[in-house]
Amino acid sequence: MTAETNFLLAVEGLSVSFDGFKAVDDLSFYVDQNEIRVIIGPNGAGKTTVLDLICGRTRASAGSVTFRGHELTRLPEHEIVRAGVGRKFQTPSIYEDLSVFENLEISFPRGRSVFGALAFRRDYLVRERVQDVAGMVFLDGMLGERAENLSHGQKQWLEIGMLLVQNPLLLMLDEPVAGMSVSERKKTAELLHRIIRDRAVLVIEHDMGFVADIAHRVTVLHQGKVISEGSLAHVKADPKVVEVYLGH
Amino acid sequence: MTTSTYLARKDVLLILLFAALIMALLPLALDPFRLNLVGKYLTYGFVAIGLVICWGDAGILSLGQGIFFGLGGYCMAMFLKLEASSVGATKIQSTPGIPDFMDWNQITALPWFWRPFHSLTFALVAVPMVPALLAFVIGVAMFKRRVGGTYFAIITQAIAAILTILIIGQQGYTGGVNGITDLRTMKGWDIRSDHAKLVLYFANAILLVASLLIAQFVRRSKLGRILVAMREREDRVRFSGYDVAAFKIFAFCFAAALAGIGGAMFTLQVGFMSPSFVGIVPSIEMVIFCAVGGRTSLLGAVYGALAVNWAKTTFSEDLPQLWLFAMGTLFIAVVVVFPNGLAGLYRDHIAPRLGRFLRPQLRLAPTGDGRKQGATR
C-alpha cells in the first residue's frame, strides 16, 4: 500500500464532480521528496482543482490523498496545513493592511490556537525566522512596509515567504510567476531551487520557459485526467500532449 | 519595533485622558441626575468595545448585541429582585418569598433557573458567562458551518426578536413586557440613594476603563492581527494553519461577555431591566453608535456611545418623534461621508494638526499609525 512507500505525496483515484461535470476524474500521481513537480495543461484541465482537493478546500467525491502515510481527504483545512502542506493562491493573497513583517509573522507555526495567539510573544526565534525568510524572498529591506504598497511581483514573493515561514514539507504554488517580469521570474526559479532542499514543490504553470527552468518532472492534465508524465522533454515529445496543449 | 511602543504609549495616553474625563471632569461638572444618565450611556460603552473587536476587527456584524446586553442585565436584575422579594417583604402575596410578578401570574414556587440567583457570586459570574455561553452556541452553530456576513447578521437579528418575544410571552417567569422592576438593595445596600448611584457610577467607570485596557491588549496581541487578517483574507488565514471558526467564536463571545457586563451595570444604575433593551431596535442602535464613533477605534466607539445616547436624550426631551429620523440620517451620513466615524475624522484631520502643533519632533515618527487601525472597506 501507499503507506509503505516513501513517496511524500500519493494521489490515487482522485475524483470530484461539480453538478455532474467531472472536473477531476480518477486521477493518480506521486510526488517524491525534494522534487519540483509542475502540472501543466490547457485551461479547464482541472489543475487548480487538484490543488484545492489536496489542501482540503474542495472535498473529493472519491479517491485518496496520502501525505507521508496519512490520509488527508477527511482532515479540516487547518490540520492539513499543520501536517505540512502549504498552499499559495493564484492571485496574491496577502494581508494588505498589515506590514510585511506582520504578514510573515502570522504564518509562524506557533500560537495557532485562540489562546496561543493571545499569549504569543514576538521573541528572537520569530524575528530570526522572519528575517531569514524575508531575505530568501528578496524582501529584507521592506519588513516595515505596508503590504499594500508592494509591487505585484513582491506580493507573489511575500505569499511564498508566508508559506516558507510555515516550513511546509510540500509547497503548492498556483501560477507563482503570473504577472512577473523576466528578471523576477529568474529570481523566483532560483528561489524554488534553493528551498527544495528540505521539501517538495508542486507548481501549476503556463509559462513554458519557467517550467523548463524549474521542473524535475512534469504532469500534463487534460479534462481531469493525466495524459502524460515525465521529464519536460518527454512530455513535449508526446503526441497526445502536442495535440491538446502545446500544439495550439 | 519602536513604532509599536510609541503607538502603545499614545493609545494608553488617550485611554488615560478618557479616564480623566469620566472619572474627574464629568463628576465635577454634572449634577447627580445628569451624572447618572452619563453612567447609563457608559454602560453602552461596553457593548461598543465588544463591537470594535467583533465587527471592526473581525468583520462579524452582529445585529443582536441587545441579546447579550439584556441577558447580563437580567442576570443582575434576577439577583436584585430575589433580594427585594424576601418572605418578610412579600408577606401580603399568596406565595410569599417569590418575586411579585410571579405571584400575580399564579406561580406558586420559584422556578429552578431562578434559584441560583439567590447567590451574588453566582449572579456576578453569570453576568458575563451566560451571554458568552449563548454566543458560543450561536458561534459554533454558525461559524463552523461557515455562515457569515449578511446571513449571520440576519440570524442574530432574528435571535434578538425571538428572545424579546420569549421574555414578553413568559410573563410569569420574566416579568413580561414590564421587565424586572422595583429593585432595591444589593446585599442590604440601597442602590437607589444618591450616594449609591455615585459609587455605582465610579464602579462602572473603572470597569469600563479596565475593559478598554483588556480589549487593547487583545487587539495588540497576535490574535488581534489574525482577526484583521481574517476579515481581509479568510482563506489565507485558514491555509496558514488557523481554525478560522475558533477565532470568530472567540471574538463573538468576547463581545457578548462585555455586553453582558454593560447590561448588569445598566440594571444597577437604572434600577430595572426590561425587554425594550433586548430587541431589534436597541441592537441596531448599538451598531449605529459604534459606527458613529468609529468601529475600528476602541475609544472612538465609546465616545460614539456617549455622544449618540446623549443626543438621543436631548432630542427625546424636545422632539421625541424626530429622534428615529435623526438617527437614521446620522447612520447614512456615517456610511456615506465618514466611514471610520468620529475616530476617523480625528485621525485624518485633528491628530496630524495636533501633533504638528504640540510636539513638532513627532513628525519624524512614521505616520502609519492611523492607517494601521483604520481599515477601509
mmCIF file of N, CA and C in Angstrom, chain A residues 55 57 77-78 81-82 87-89 92-98 102 105-108 110-114 117-118 120-122 146 159 162-163 166, chain B residues 1 4 146 217-218 221-226 228-233 235-244 246-247 250 368 371-372 374-376:
data_model
loop_
_atom_site.group_PDB
_atom_site.id
_atom_site.type_symbol
_atom_site.label_atom_id
_atom_site.label_comp_id
_atom_site.label_asym_id
_atom_site.label_seq_id
_atom_site.Cartn_x
_atom_site.Cartn_y
_atom_site.Cartn_z
ATOM 1 N N CYS A 55 -5.421 20.314 -0.626
ATOM 2 C CA CYS A 55 -5.352 21.128 0.596
ATOM 3 C C CYS A 55 -6.696 21.207 1.307
ATOM 4 N N ARG A 57 -9.647 22.383 0.311
ATOM 5 C CA ARG A 57 -10.583 23.460 0.015
ATOM 6 C C ARG A 57 -11.816 22.895 -0.696
ATOM 7 N N GLU A 77 -9.113 21.859 6.844
ATOM 8 C CA GLU A 77 -8.021 22.552 6.145
ATOM 9 C C GLU A 77 -6.845 22.873 7.052
ATOM 10 N N HIS A 78 -7.154 23.435 8.253
ATOM 11 C CA HIS A 78 -6.027 23.887 9.073
ATOM 12 C C HIS A 78 -5.176 22.716 9.550
ATOM 13 N N VAL A 81 -2.781 21.841 6.786
ATOM 14 C CA VAL A 81 -1.652 22.779 6.836
ATOM 15 C C VAL A 81 -0.668 22.338 7.922
ATOM 16 N N ARG A 82 -1.219 22.011 9.091
ATOM 17 C CA ARG A 82 -0.342 21.630 10.207
ATOM 18 C C ARG A 82 0.392 20.334 9.913
ATOM 19 N N ARG A 87 -0.077 26.175 0.793
ATOM 20 C CA ARG A 87 -0.755 26.450 -0.463
ATOM 21 C C ARG A 87 -0.694 27.935 -0.770
ATOM 22 N N LYS A 88 -0.240 28.258 -1.983
ATOM 23 C CA LYS A 88 -0.278 29.641 -2.437
ATOM 24 C C LYS A 88 -1.368 29.761 -3.481
ATOM 25 N N PHE A 89 -2.130 30.852 -3.379
ATOM 26 C CA PHE A 89 -3.248 31.018 -4.303
ATOM 27 C C PHE A 89 -2.799 31.700 -5.585
ATOM 28 N N PRO A 92 -2.196 36.915 -5.707
ATOM 29 C CA PRO A 92 -1.507 37.051 -4.425
ATOM 30 C C PRO A 92 -2.507 37.283 -3.300
ATOM 31 N N SER A 93 -2.406 36.476 -2.279
ATOM 32 C CA SER A 93 -3.364 36.538 -1.190
ATOM 33 C C SER A 93 -2.591 36.897 0.066
ATOM 34 N N ILE A 94 -2.520 38.201 0.338
ATOM 35 C CA ILE A 94 -1.754 38.694 1.477
ATOM 36 C C ILE A 94 -2.637 39.666 2.251
ATOM 37 N N TYR A 95 -2.170 40.077 3.437
ATOM 38 C CA TYR A 95 -2.980 40.990 4.249
ATOM 39 C C TYR A 95 -2.490 42.408 3.996
ATOM 40 N N GLU A 96 -3.236 43.136 3.182
ATOM 41 C CA GLU A 96 -2.772 44.434 2.715
ATOM 42 C C GLU A 96 -2.645 45.450 3.847
ATOM 43 N N ASP A 97 -3.464 45.319 4.885
ATOM 44 C CA ASP A 97 -3.456 46.295 5.974
ATOM 45 C C ASP A 97 -2.317 46.071 6.960
ATOM 46 N N LEU A 98 -1.627 44.943 6.858
ATOM 47 C CA LEU A 98 -0.561 44.653 7.812
ATOM 48 C C LEU A 98 0.796 44.863 7.136
ATOM 49 N N GLU A 102 4.490 41.619 9.713
ATOM 50 C CA GLU A 102 3.303 41.001 10.335
ATOM 51 C C GLU A 102 2.702 39.925 9.448
ATOM 52 N N GLU A 105 4.862 37.013 9.993
ATOM 53 C CA GLU A 105 4.759 36.537 11.366
ATOM 54 C C GLU A 105 3.496 35.692 11.588
ATOM 55 N N ILE A 106 2.407 36.084 10.944
ATOM 56 C CA ILE A 106 1.149 35.354 11.153
ATOM 57 C C ILE A 106 1.303 33.891 10.752
ATOM 58 N N SER A 107 2.181 33.623 9.784
ATOM 59 C CA SER A 107 2.356 32.234 9.353
ATOM 60 C C SER A 107 3.273 31.439 10.266
ATOM 61 N N PHE A 108 3.921 32.100 11.219
ATOM 62 C CA PHE A 108 4.862 31.381 12.085
ATOM 63 C C PHE A 108 4.115 30.271 12.826
ATOM 64 N N ARG A 110 3.445 28.790 15.475
ATOM 65 C CA ARG A 110 3.315 28.710 16.925
ATOM 66 C C ARG A 110 2.165 29.635 17.311
ATOM 67 N N GLY A 111 1.464 29.287 18.386
ATOM 68 C CA GLY A 111 0.339 30.127 18.794
ATOM 69 C C GLY A 111 -0.769 30.115 17.770
ATOM 70 N N ARG A 112 -1.138 28.901 17.310
ATOM 71 C CA ARG A 112 -2.173 28.825 16.285
ATOM 72 C C ARG A 112 -3.556 28.632 16.880
ATOM 73 N N SER A 113 -3.618 28.321 18.190
ATOM 74 C CA SER A 113 -4.935 28.245 18.825
ATOM 75 C C SER A 113 -5.313 29.646 19.293
ATOM 76 N N VAL A 114 -6.562 29.826 19.684
ATOM 77 C CA VAL A 114 -7.030 31.150 20.095
ATOM 78 C C VAL A 114 -6.189 31.680 21.261
ATOM 79 N N ALA A 117 -2.550 32.294 20.448
ATOM 80 C CA ALA A 117 -2.339 33.553 19.737
ATOM 81 C C ALA A 117 -2.370 34.732 20.700
ATOM 82 N N LEU A 118 -3.190 34.594 21.742
ATOM 83 C CA LEU A 118 -3.287 35.663 22.734
ATOM 84 C C LEU A 118 -1.980 35.773 23.521
ATOM 85 N N PHE A 120 0.967 34.743 22.425
ATOM 86 C CA PHE A 120 2.108 34.759 21.519
ATOM 87 C C PHE A 120 2.973 36.002 21.740
ATOM 88 N N ARG A 121 4.290 35.770 21.869
ATOM 89 C CA ARG A 121 5.215 36.900 22.010
ATOM 90 C C ARG A 121 6.193 36.878 20.852
ATOM 91 N N ARG A 122 6.544 38.067 20.384
ATOM 92 C CA ARG A 122 7.471 38.178 19.262
ATOM 93 C C ARG A 122 8.900 38.064 19.786
ATOM 94 N N ARG A 146 3.934 48.619 4.542
ATOM 95 C CA ARG A 146 2.589 48.032 4.465
ATOM 96 C C ARG A 146 2.497 47.187 3.211
ATOM 97 N N GLU A 159 3.843 36.119 -0.493
ATOM 98 C CA GLU A 159 2.988 34.961 -0.183
ATOM 99 C C GLU A 159 3.823 33.677 -0.147
ATOM 100 N N MET A 162 5.406 33.713 3.132
ATOM 101 C CA MET A 162 4.487 33.329 4.208
ATOM 102 C C MET A 162 4.396 31.805 4.320
ATOM 103 N N LEU A 163 4.454 31.135 3.167
ATOM 104 C CA LEU A 163 4.441 29.666 3.200
ATOM 105 C C LEU A 163 5.738 29.133 3.790
ATOM 106 N N GLN A 166 5.951 28.931 7.444
ATOM 107 C CA GLN A 166 5.248 27.741 7.973
ATOM 108 C C GLN A 166 6.129 26.510 7.954
ATOM 109 N N MET B 1 9.363 46.747 17.670
ATOM 110 C CA MET B 1 9.710 47.893 16.830
ATOM 111 C C MET B 1 9.402 49.190 17.569
ATOM 112 N N SER B 4 5.841 50.552 17.458
ATOM 113 C CA SER B 4 4.803 49.914 18.270
ATOM 114 C C SER B 4 4.768 50.492 19.675
ATOM 115 N N ARG B 146 -19.598 27.851 8.446
ATOM 116 C CA ARG B 146 -19.176 28.937 7.560
ATOM 117 C C ARG B 146 -20.325 29.846 7.141
ATOM 118 N N PHE B 217 -5.254 45.153 24.885
ATOM 119 C CA PHE B 217 -4.292 44.051 24.929
ATOM 120 C C PHE B 217 -4.624 43.004 23.867
ATOM 121 N N VAL B 218 -5.903 42.660 23.757
ATOM 122 C CA VAL B 218 -6.311 41.658 22.759
ATOM 123 C C VAL B 218 -5.965 42.133 21.358
ATOM 124 N N SER B 221 -2.280 41.889 20.554
ATOM 125 C CA SER B 221 -1.691 40.549 20.512
ATOM 126 C C SER B 221 -1.768 40.014 19.084
ATOM 127 N N LYS B 222 -1.146 38.869 18.871
ATOM 128 C CA LYS B 222 -1.227 38.269 17.539
ATOM 129 C C LYS B 222 -2.675 37.935 17.198
ATOM 130 N N LEU B 223 -3.446 37.603 18.231
ATOM 131 C CA LEU B 223 -4.856 37.304 17.985
ATOM 132 C C LEU B 223 -5.548 38.484 17.296
ATOM 133 N N GLY B 224 -5.233 39.691 17.757
ATOM 134 C CA GLY B 224 -5.825 40.878 17.144
ATOM 135 C C GLY B 224 -5.466 40.990 15.673
ATOM 136 N N ARG B 225 -4.210 40.708 15.357
ATOM 137 C CA ARG B 225 -3.788 40.778 13.950
ATOM 138 C C ARG B 225 -4.448 39.686 13.119
ATOM 139 N N ILE B 226 -4.653 38.522 13.741
ATOM 140 C CA ILE B 226 -5.304 37.439 13.000
ATOM 141 C C ILE B 226 -6.756 37.805 12.692
ATOM 142 N N VAL B 228 -7.940 40.779 12.116
ATOM 143 C CA VAL B 228 -7.929 41.701 10.983
ATOM 144 C C VAL B 228 -7.592 40.943 9.699
ATOM 145 N N ALA B 229 -6.612 40.053 9.787
ATOM 146 C CA ALA B 229 -6.202 39.277 8.617
ATOM 147 C C ALA B 229 -7.377 38.443 8.105
ATOM 148 N N MET B 230 -8.139 37.891 9.044
ATOM 149 C CA MET B 230 -9.274 37.046 8.694
ATOM 150 C C MET B 230 -10.341 37.839 7.951
ATOM 151 N N ARG B 231 -10.534 39.079 8.402
ATOM 152 C CA ARG B 231 -11.522 39.928 7.754
ATOM 153 C C ARG B 231 -11.141 40.168 6.294
ATOM 154 N N GLU B 232 -9.834 40.293 6.055
ATOM 155 C CA GLU B 232 -9.387 40.579 4.695
ATOM 156 C C GLU B 232 -9.271 39.329 3.839
ATOM 157 N N ARG B 233 -8.651 38.295 4.381
ATOM 158 C CA ARG B 233 -8.339 37.099 3.587
ATOM 159 C C ARG B 233 -8.597 35.869 4.426
ATOM 160 N N ASP B 235 -9.438 32.871 3.626
ATOM 161 C CA ASP B 235 -8.814 31.637 3.136
ATOM 162 C C ASP B 235 -7.323 31.586 3.428
ATOM 163 N N ARG B 236 -6.677 32.744 3.311
ATOM 164 C CA ARG B 236 -5.228 32.759 3.564
ATOM 165 C C ARG B 236 -4.960 32.375 5.028
ATOM 166 N N VAL B 237 -5.765 32.907 5.933
ATOM 167 C CA VAL B 237 -5.588 32.573 7.350
ATOM 168 C C VAL B 237 -5.836 31.092 7.567
ATOM 169 N N ARG B 238 -6.895 30.589 6.950
ATOM 170 C CA ARG B 238 -7.229 29.174 7.094
ATOM 171 C C ARG B 238 -6.066 28.316 6.594
ATOM 172 N N PHE B 239 -5.493 28.696 5.448
ATOM 173 C CA PHE B 239 -4.404 27.897 4.889
ATOM 174 C C PHE B 239 -3.047 28.312 5.442
ATOM 175 N N SER B 240 -3.052 29.101 6.502
ATOM 176 C CA SER B 240 -1.820 29.283 7.270
ATOM 177 C C SER B 240 -1.917 28.463 8.546
ATOM 178 N N GLY B 241 -2.915 27.591 8.636
ATOM 179 C CA GLY B 241 -2.992 26.652 9.752
ATOM 180 C C GLY B 241 -3.861 27.091 10.911
ATOM 181 N N TYR B 242 -4.732 28.075 10.690
ATOM 182 C CA TYR B 242 -5.600 28.528 11.778
ATOM 183 C C TYR B 242 -7.016 27.999 11.571
ATOM 184 N N ASP B 243 -7.649 27.665 12.694
ATOM 185 C CA ASP B 243 -9.055 27.286 12.653
ATOM 186 C C ASP B 243 -9.862 28.578 12.720
ATOM 187 N N VAL B 244 -10.242 29.076 11.543
ATOM 188 C CA VAL B 244 -10.878 30.387 11.450
ATOM 189 C C VAL B 244 -12.132 30.469 12.324
ATOM 190 N N ALA B 246 -12.809 29.075 15.131
ATOM 191 C CA ALA B 246 -12.498 29.244 16.553
ATOM 192 C C ALA B 246 -12.218 30.716 16.868
ATOM 193 N N PHE B 247 -11.535 31.403 15.965
ATOM 194 C CA PHE B 247 -11.216 32.812 16.199
ATOM 195 C C PHE B 247 -12.474 33.681 16.124
ATOM 196 N N PHE B 250 -14.373 33.174 19.296
ATOM 197 C CA PHE B 250 -13.768 33.942 20.386
ATOM 198 C C PHE B 250 -14.210 35.403 20.330
ATOM 199 N N GLY B 368 2.306 55.851 9.996
ATOM 200 C CA GLY B 368 1.393 54.756 9.644
ATOM 201 C C GLY B 368 0.367 54.447 10.715
ATOM 202 N N ARG B 371 -3.484 54.679 9.691
ATOM 203 C CA ARG B 371 -3.901 53.745 8.648
ATOM 204 C C ARG B 371 -3.888 52.321 9.141
ATOM 205 N N LYS B 372 -2.979 52.074 10.088
ATOM 206 C CA LYS B 372 -2.838 50.718 10.556
ATOM 207 C C LYS B 372 -4.139 50.199 11.164
ATOM 208 N N GLY B 374 -7.110 51.978 10.967
ATOM 209 C CA GLY B 374 -8.273 52.463 10.246
ATOM 210 C C GLY B 374 -8.470 51.728 8.945
ATOM 211 N N ALA B 375 -8.876 50.479 9.034
ATOM 212 C CA ALA B 375 -9.084 49.713 7.825
ATOM 213 C C ALA B 375 -10.232 50.325 7.043
ATOM 214 N N THR B 376 -10.031 50.469 5.774
ATOM 215 C CA THR B 376 -11.116 50.984 4.965
ATOM 216 C C THR B 376 -11.689 49.850 4.153
#
